[in-house]
Amino acid sequence: MEIRLENVCYLDKTSSLQDISENFIENNVYGIIGPSGSGKSTFGKLLAGELILHEGHIYYDNLLIDSDSNRDKYVEVQKKVGYVSEEQEFIMPTVYEELAQKIKKQHYRESELEKRIFDALKMVGLSRTFISRNPRTLSTGEQRKLSLAIALICNPKVVILDEPIFGMDPFEQKKLIRLVRMLKMRYHKIVIIISNDLDFMLPVVDQILVMEDGKVKMNQAKYQALKATRKLKNMGIQVPRMIEFSDIVLKKKKIKIGYRDHMNDLIKDIYRYAEWGCHNK
């Protein structure tokens, strides 16, 4: 699966996207960051087929979306993309019905329908006991999990997560990281995460796109992108603490310990350096 954008533009009363040409390929996790009003959520909605393209072309493999595309083409895009919006609205009275209405047009037998619902709940960490609950009575973190289950239940090729960790504690965030890795490594999906929480994204993304004023200002491998710490801070984006630590050590101690995804790996590097220093005194 590949998504290819050519000179994409979108404009409404509150946001705009200008001349975006980017590629997204399977087996990769992308992070989209940027200051408030930069267009990153609008970009996610456009990729998910939730907004009508004004100019340019978007290819989902051989499916072309342009300014002349009809509603049926956007329905096809929405089948390929599982989208978790920043603000999910629930309309059904139970979790079961909320999940069932997502796939009701695919003509599953009742036994198959139940299996897909239970599998989707299990994947996101919700037990079977949730099926009779009213979605609007769930906690914020549980609602985010339900939104993710709805996005995954039809086995989309692309998963777009807009502010996915809102309402989740650190333990739940770690479980979400494991799920994102599984979507990439086992199921070979394109995963796109929209968030400015780089501490969450650091262990899991491969590529970072930085947006500002409706444009993609940077698209680089994550560590290359995170080297632009001053630029990111000027945009109001908090650089991951491990990246800041490595930069401080390099600046003040002239020791290059490099960048790491996990704190444990960083601690091991520091220990190895300290041990090496002692042996070479």
Short mmCIF file of C-alpha atoms in Angstrom, two decimals:
data_model
loop_
_atom_site.label_atom_id
_atom_site.label_comp_id
_atom_site.label_asym_id
_atom_site.label_seq_id
_atom_site.Cartn_x
_atom_site.Cartn_y
_atom_site.Cartn_z
CA MET A 1 0.00 0.00 0.00
CA GLU A 2 1.20 3.51 -0.83
CA ILE A 3 -0.37 6.94 -0.54
CA ARG A 4 1.04 9.51 -2.93
CA LEU A 5 0.11 13.19 -2.84
CA GLU A 6 0.78 15.56 -5.72
CA ASN A 7 0.36 19.33 -5.26
CA VAL A 8 -2.52 18.91 -2.82
CA CYS A 9 -4.45 22.01 -1.70
CA TYR A 10 -7.43 22.47 0.61
CA LEU A 11 -9.08 25.61 1.97
CA ASP A 12 -11.98 26.31 4.30
CA LYS A 13 -12.93 29.02 6.80
CA THR A 14 -10.63 27.77 9.55
CA SER A 15 -7.72 25.94 7.91
CA SER A 16 -5.79 25.41 4.71
CA LEU A 17 -3.28 23.06 3.10
CA GLN A 18 -0.97 24.37 0.43
CA ASP A 19 0.89 22.50 -2.32
CA ILE A 20 1.64 19.28 -0.40
CA SER A 21 3.49 16.51 -2.25
CA GLU A 22 4.41 13.57 -0.02
CA ASN A 23 4.53 9.76 -0.03
CA PHE A 24 3.45 7.32 2.70
CA ILE A 25 4.42 3.65 2.32
CA GLU A 26 3.49 0.47 4.20
CA ASN A 27 5.57 -0.88 7.10
CA ASN A 28 6.23 2.68 8.26
CA VAL A 29 5.00 4.86 11.11
CA TYR A 30 4.82 8.59 10.43
CA GLY A 31 4.52 11.38 12.98
CA ILE A 32 2.93 14.68 11.96
CA ILE A 33 3.72 17.58 14.27
CA GLY A 34 3.31 21.33 14.17
CA PRO A 35 2.00 24.33 16.13
CA SER A 36 -1.70 24.88 16.71
CA GLY A 37 -3.34 25.94 13.46
CA SER A 38 -0.58 24.43 11.32
CA GLY A 39 -3.05 22.20 9.46
CA LYS A 40 -1.96 18.82 10.80
CA SER A 41 -5.45 17.66 11.83
CA THR A 42 -6.88 18.94 8.54
CA PHE A 43 -4.20 16.93 6.75
CA GLY A 44 -5.24 13.80 8.65
CA LYS A 45 -8.91 14.30 7.77
CA LEU A 46 -8.05 14.82 4.11
CA LEU A 47 -5.97 11.61 3.99
CA ALA A 48 -8.84 9.76 5.67
CA GLY A 49 -11.33 10.85 3.00
CA GLU A 50 -13.25 13.00 5.47
CA LEU A 51 -12.72 16.23 3.47
CA ILE A 52 -13.20 17.02 -0.22
CA LEU A 53 -9.95 17.68 -2.08
CA HIS A 54 -9.85 21.08 -3.80
CA GLU A 55 -6.70 20.82 -5.93
CA GLY A 56 -4.08 18.21 -6.75
CA HIS A 57 -4.15 14.43 -6.68
CA ILE A 58 -4.04 11.75 -3.99
CA TYR A 59 -3.33 8.15 -5.03
CA TYR A 60 -4.19 5.24 -2.72
CA ASP A 61 -2.32 2.64 -4.77
CA ASN A 62 -4.35 2.83 -8.00
CA LEU A 63 -7.33 4.70 -6.55
CA LEU A 64 -7.15 8.37 -7.59
CA ILE A 65 -8.81 11.19 -5.66
CA ASP A 66 -8.94 14.63 -7.30
CA SER A 67 -11.27 17.63 -7.44
CA ASP A 68 -13.65 15.73 -9.76
CA SER A 69 -13.97 12.60 -7.62
CA ASN A 70 -17.50 11.56 -6.67
CA ARG A 71 -18.80 10.37 -3.30
CA ASP A 72 -18.27 6.69 -4.16
CA LYS A 73 -14.53 7.23 -4.43
CA TYR A 74 -14.41 8.83 -1.00
CA VAL A 75 -16.32 5.84 0.39
CA GLU A 76 -13.61 3.60 -1.09
CA VAL A 77 -10.92 5.70 0.63
CA GLN A 78 -12.73 5.40 3.96
CA LYS A 79 -12.71 1.60 3.58
CA LYS A 80 -8.93 1.65 3.20
CA VAL A 81 -8.31 4.06 6.09
CA GLY A 82 -9.05 3.58 9.78
CA TYR A 83 -9.29 7.07 11.25
CA VAL A 84 -9.37 8.09 14.92
CA SER A 85 -10.34 11.74 15.06
CA GLU A 86 -9.33 14.16 17.79
CA GLU A 87 -12.97 14.41 18.88
CA GLN A 88 -14.89 11.16 18.37
CA GLU A 89 -18.69 11.30 18.48
CA PHE A 90 -20.63 8.20 19.53
CA ILE A 91 -24.21 7.84 18.33
CA MET A 92 -25.20 4.29 19.30
CA PRO A 93 -26.50 3.31 22.78
CA THR A 94 -23.96 0.50 23.38
CA VAL A 95 -20.35 -0.30 22.56
CA TYR A 96 -21.50 -3.42 20.70
CA GLU A 97 -23.84 -1.44 18.43
CA GLU A 98 -21.21 1.25 17.88
CA LEU A 99 -18.79 -1.37 16.55
CA ALA A 100 -21.46 -3.33 14.68
CA GLN A 101 -22.72 -0.32 12.73
CA LYS A 102 -19.19 0.25 11.41
CA ILE A 103 -19.21 -3.09 9.59
CA LYS A 104 -22.94 -3.74 9.05
CA LYS A 105 -22.66 -3.18 5.29
CA GLN A 106 -20.16 -6.03 4.91
CA HIS A 107 -22.81 -8.72 5.40
CA TYR A 108 -21.17 -10.80 8.11
CA ARG A 109 -23.10 -13.61 9.77
CA GLU A 110 -23.93 -12.89 13.41
CA SER A 111 -21.22 -15.27 14.68
CA GLU A 112 -18.59 -13.62 12.45
CA LEU A 113 -19.78 -10.19 13.49
CA GLU A 114 -19.35 -11.00 17.18
CA LYS A 115 -15.87 -12.44 16.59
CA ARG A 116 -14.71 -9.28 14.80
CA ILE A 117 -16.16 -7.10 17.58
CA PHE A 118 -14.51 -9.11 20.35
CA ASP A 119 -11.20 -9.27 18.44
CA ALA A 120 -11.22 -5.47 17.96
CA LEU A 121 -11.92 -4.88 21.66
CA LYS A 122 -9.16 -7.30 22.68
CA MET A 123 -6.67 -5.65 20.35
CA VAL A 124 -7.14 -2.26 22.02
CA GLY A 125 -7.29 -3.61 25.58
CA LEU A 126 -11.03 -3.50 26.32
CA SER A 127 -12.72 -6.60 27.76
CA ARG A 128 -15.95 -8.22 26.57
CA THR A 129 -17.76 -6.70 29.53
CA PHE A 130 -17.73 -3.36 27.73
CA ILE A 131 -20.15 -4.45 24.96
CA SER A 132 -23.27 -3.44 26.91
CA ARG A 133 -21.84 -0.14 28.15
CA ASN A 134 -22.99 3.21 26.79
CA PRO A 135 -19.97 4.75 24.99
CA ARG A 136 -20.76 8.19 26.41
CA THR A 137 -20.35 6.88 29.98
CA LEU A 138 -16.80 5.59 29.37
CA SER A 139 -13.75 7.43 30.64
CA THR A 140 -11.81 9.58 28.20
CA GLY A 141 -9.09 6.92 27.86
CA GLU A 142 -11.68 4.16 27.31
CA GLN A 143 -13.39 6.25 24.65
CA ARG A 144 -10.06 6.65 22.84
CA LYS A 145 -9.64 2.87 22.92
CA LEU A 146 -13.16 2.38 21.56
CA SER A 147 -12.45 4.86 18.77
CA LEU A 148 -9.35 2.85 17.90
CA ALA A 149 -11.33 -0.41 17.93
CA ILE A 150 -13.86 1.15 15.53
CA ALA A 151 -11.01 2.24 13.25
CA LEU A 152 -9.40 -1.21 13.23
CA ILE A 153 -12.47 -3.46 13.00
CA CYS A 154 -12.55 -3.49 9.18
CA ASN A 155 -8.81 -4.26 8.92
CA PRO A 156 -7.82 -1.05 7.06
CA LYS A 157 -4.53 -0.74 5.23
CA VAL A 158 -3.90 2.72 6.70
CA VAL A 159 -4.40 3.82 10.33
CA ILE A 160 -4.50 7.54 11.19
CA LEU A 161 -4.45 8.50 14.88
CA ASP A 162 -5.13 12.12 15.82
CA GLU A 163 -4.00 12.81 19.42
CA PRO A 164 -4.35 9.11 20.33
CA ILE A 165 -3.07 9.27 23.92
CA PHE A 166 -5.49 11.93 25.18
CA GLY A 167 -6.85 10.67 28.50
CA MET A 168 -4.43 7.73 28.71
CA ASP A 169 -2.05 7.15 31.61
CA PRO A 170 1.62 6.19 30.96
CA PHE A 171 0.85 2.46 31.29
CA GLU A 172 -1.88 2.67 28.65
CA GLN A 173 0.40 4.73 26.41
CA LYS A 174 2.99 1.95 26.48
CA LYS A 175 0.34 -0.57 25.46
CA LEU A 176 -0.63 1.68 22.57
CA ILE A 177 3.01 1.84 21.47
CA ARG A 178 3.09 -1.97 21.39
CA LEU A 179 -0.09 -2.00 19.31
CA VAL A 180 1.32 0.51 16.81
CA ARG A 181 4.45 -1.63 16.44
CA MET A 182 2.28 -4.68 15.81
CA LEU A 183 0.27 -2.83 13.15
CA LYS A 184 3.53 -2.00 11.42
CA MET A 185 5.57 -5.19 11.84
CA ARG A 186 2.92 -7.93 11.75
CA TYR A 187 0.21 -6.37 9.60
CA HIS A 188 2.41 -4.12 7.40
CA LYS A 189 0.17 -1.08 7.65
CA ILE A 190 0.81 2.60 7.13
CA VAL A 191 0.38 4.27 10.52
CA ILE A 192 0.15 8.06 10.81
CA ILE A 193 0.20 9.68 14.26
CA ILE A 194 -0.82 13.33 14.63
CA SER A 195 0.44 14.77 17.91
CA ASN A 196 2.98 17.12 19.43
CA ASP A 197 3.80 14.63 22.20
CA LEU A 198 7.21 13.61 20.90
CA ASP A 199 8.03 11.68 24.07
CA PHE A 200 5.21 9.31 23.09
CA MET A 201 6.11 9.21 19.40
CA LEU A 202 9.88 8.85 19.76
CA PRO A 203 9.97 5.06 20.36
CA VAL A 204 7.64 4.21 17.50
CA VAL A 205 7.80 6.62 14.54
CA ASP A 206 10.18 6.21 11.60
CA GLN A 207 9.59 9.55 9.91
CA ILE A 208 8.52 12.99 11.13
CA LEU A 209 6.68 15.60 9.10
CA VAL A 210 6.73 19.13 10.52
CA MET A 211 3.85 21.36 9.45
CA GLU A 212 3.47 25.12 9.66
CA ASP A 213 0.96 27.47 7.99
CA GLY A 214 -0.64 24.63 6.04
CA LYS A 215 2.62 23.45 4.52
CA VAL A 216 4.98 20.54 5.19
CA LYS A 217 8.16 22.36 6.19
CA MET A 218 10.19 19.23 6.91
CA ASN A 219 9.94 15.50 6.20
CA GLN A 220 12.89 13.54 7.55
CA ALA A 221 13.88 10.42 9.45
CA LYS A 222 13.00 11.09 13.08
CA TYR A 223 16.48 11.74 14.43
CA GLN A 224 17.32 14.07 11.57
CA ALA A 225 14.12 16.00 12.23
CA LEU A 226 14.74 16.15 15.99
CA LYS A 227 18.18 17.68 15.48
CA ALA A 228 16.35 20.92 14.64
CA THR A 229 15.64 21.45 18.34
CA ARG A 230 15.72 25.26 18.22
CA LYS A 231 13.28 25.41 15.32
CA LEU A 232 10.89 22.99 17.00
CA LYS A 233 11.00 24.93 20.28
CA ASN A 234 10.30 28.16 18.42
CA MET A 235 7.15 26.47 17.10
CA GLY A 236 6.12 25.65 20.66
CA ILE A 237 6.89 21.93 20.28
CA GLN A 238 8.52 20.25 23.27
CA VAL A 239 11.57 18.22 22.22
CA PRO A 240 11.77 14.73 23.82
CA ARG A 241 13.60 14.76 27.14
CA MET A 242 16.08 12.10 26.03
CA ILE A 243 16.99 14.18 22.98
CA GLU A 244 17.49 17.28 25.13
CA PHE A 245 19.66 15.30 27.55
CA SER A 246 21.90 14.00 24.76
CA ASP A 247 22.26 17.53 23.35
CA ILE A 248 23.17 18.96 26.77
CA VAL A 249 25.81 16.25 27.33
CA LEU A 250 27.31 16.98 23.91
CA LYS A 251 27.29 20.74 24.45
CA LYS A 252 28.59 20.86 28.01
CA LYS A 253 30.74 17.73 28.24
CA LYS A 254 31.68 17.25 24.56
CA ILE A 255 30.48 13.65 24.85
CA LYS A 256 28.49 12.28 21.94
CA ILE A 257 26.25 9.56 23.34
CA GLY A 258 23.79 9.69 20.44
CA TYR A 259 20.01 9.50 20.37
CA ARG A 260 18.00 6.57 21.69
CA ASP A 261 14.34 5.53 21.62
CA HIS A 262 14.26 4.17 25.16
CA MET A 263 15.55 5.43 28.49
CA ASN A 264 17.04 2.01 29.30
CA ASP A 265 19.18 2.16 26.14
CA LEU A 266 20.34 5.66 27.05
CA ILE A 267 21.30 4.51 30.56
CA LYS A 268 23.28 1.59 29.09
CA ASP A 269 25.17 3.98 26.80
CA ILE A 270 26.04 6.24 29.73
CA TYR A 271 27.18 3.25 31.78
CA ARG A 272 29.33 1.93 28.93
CA TYR A 273 30.89 5.34 28.43
CA ALA A 274 31.61 5.70 32.16
CA GLU A 275 33.14 2.22 32.23
CA TRP A 276 35.23 2.96 29.13
CA GLY A 277 36.39 6.23 30.70
CA CYS A 278 37.53 4.47 33.85
CA HIS A 279 39.53 1.89 31.89
CA ASN A 280 41.26 4.58 29.86
CA LYS A 281 42.39 6.87 32.68
#
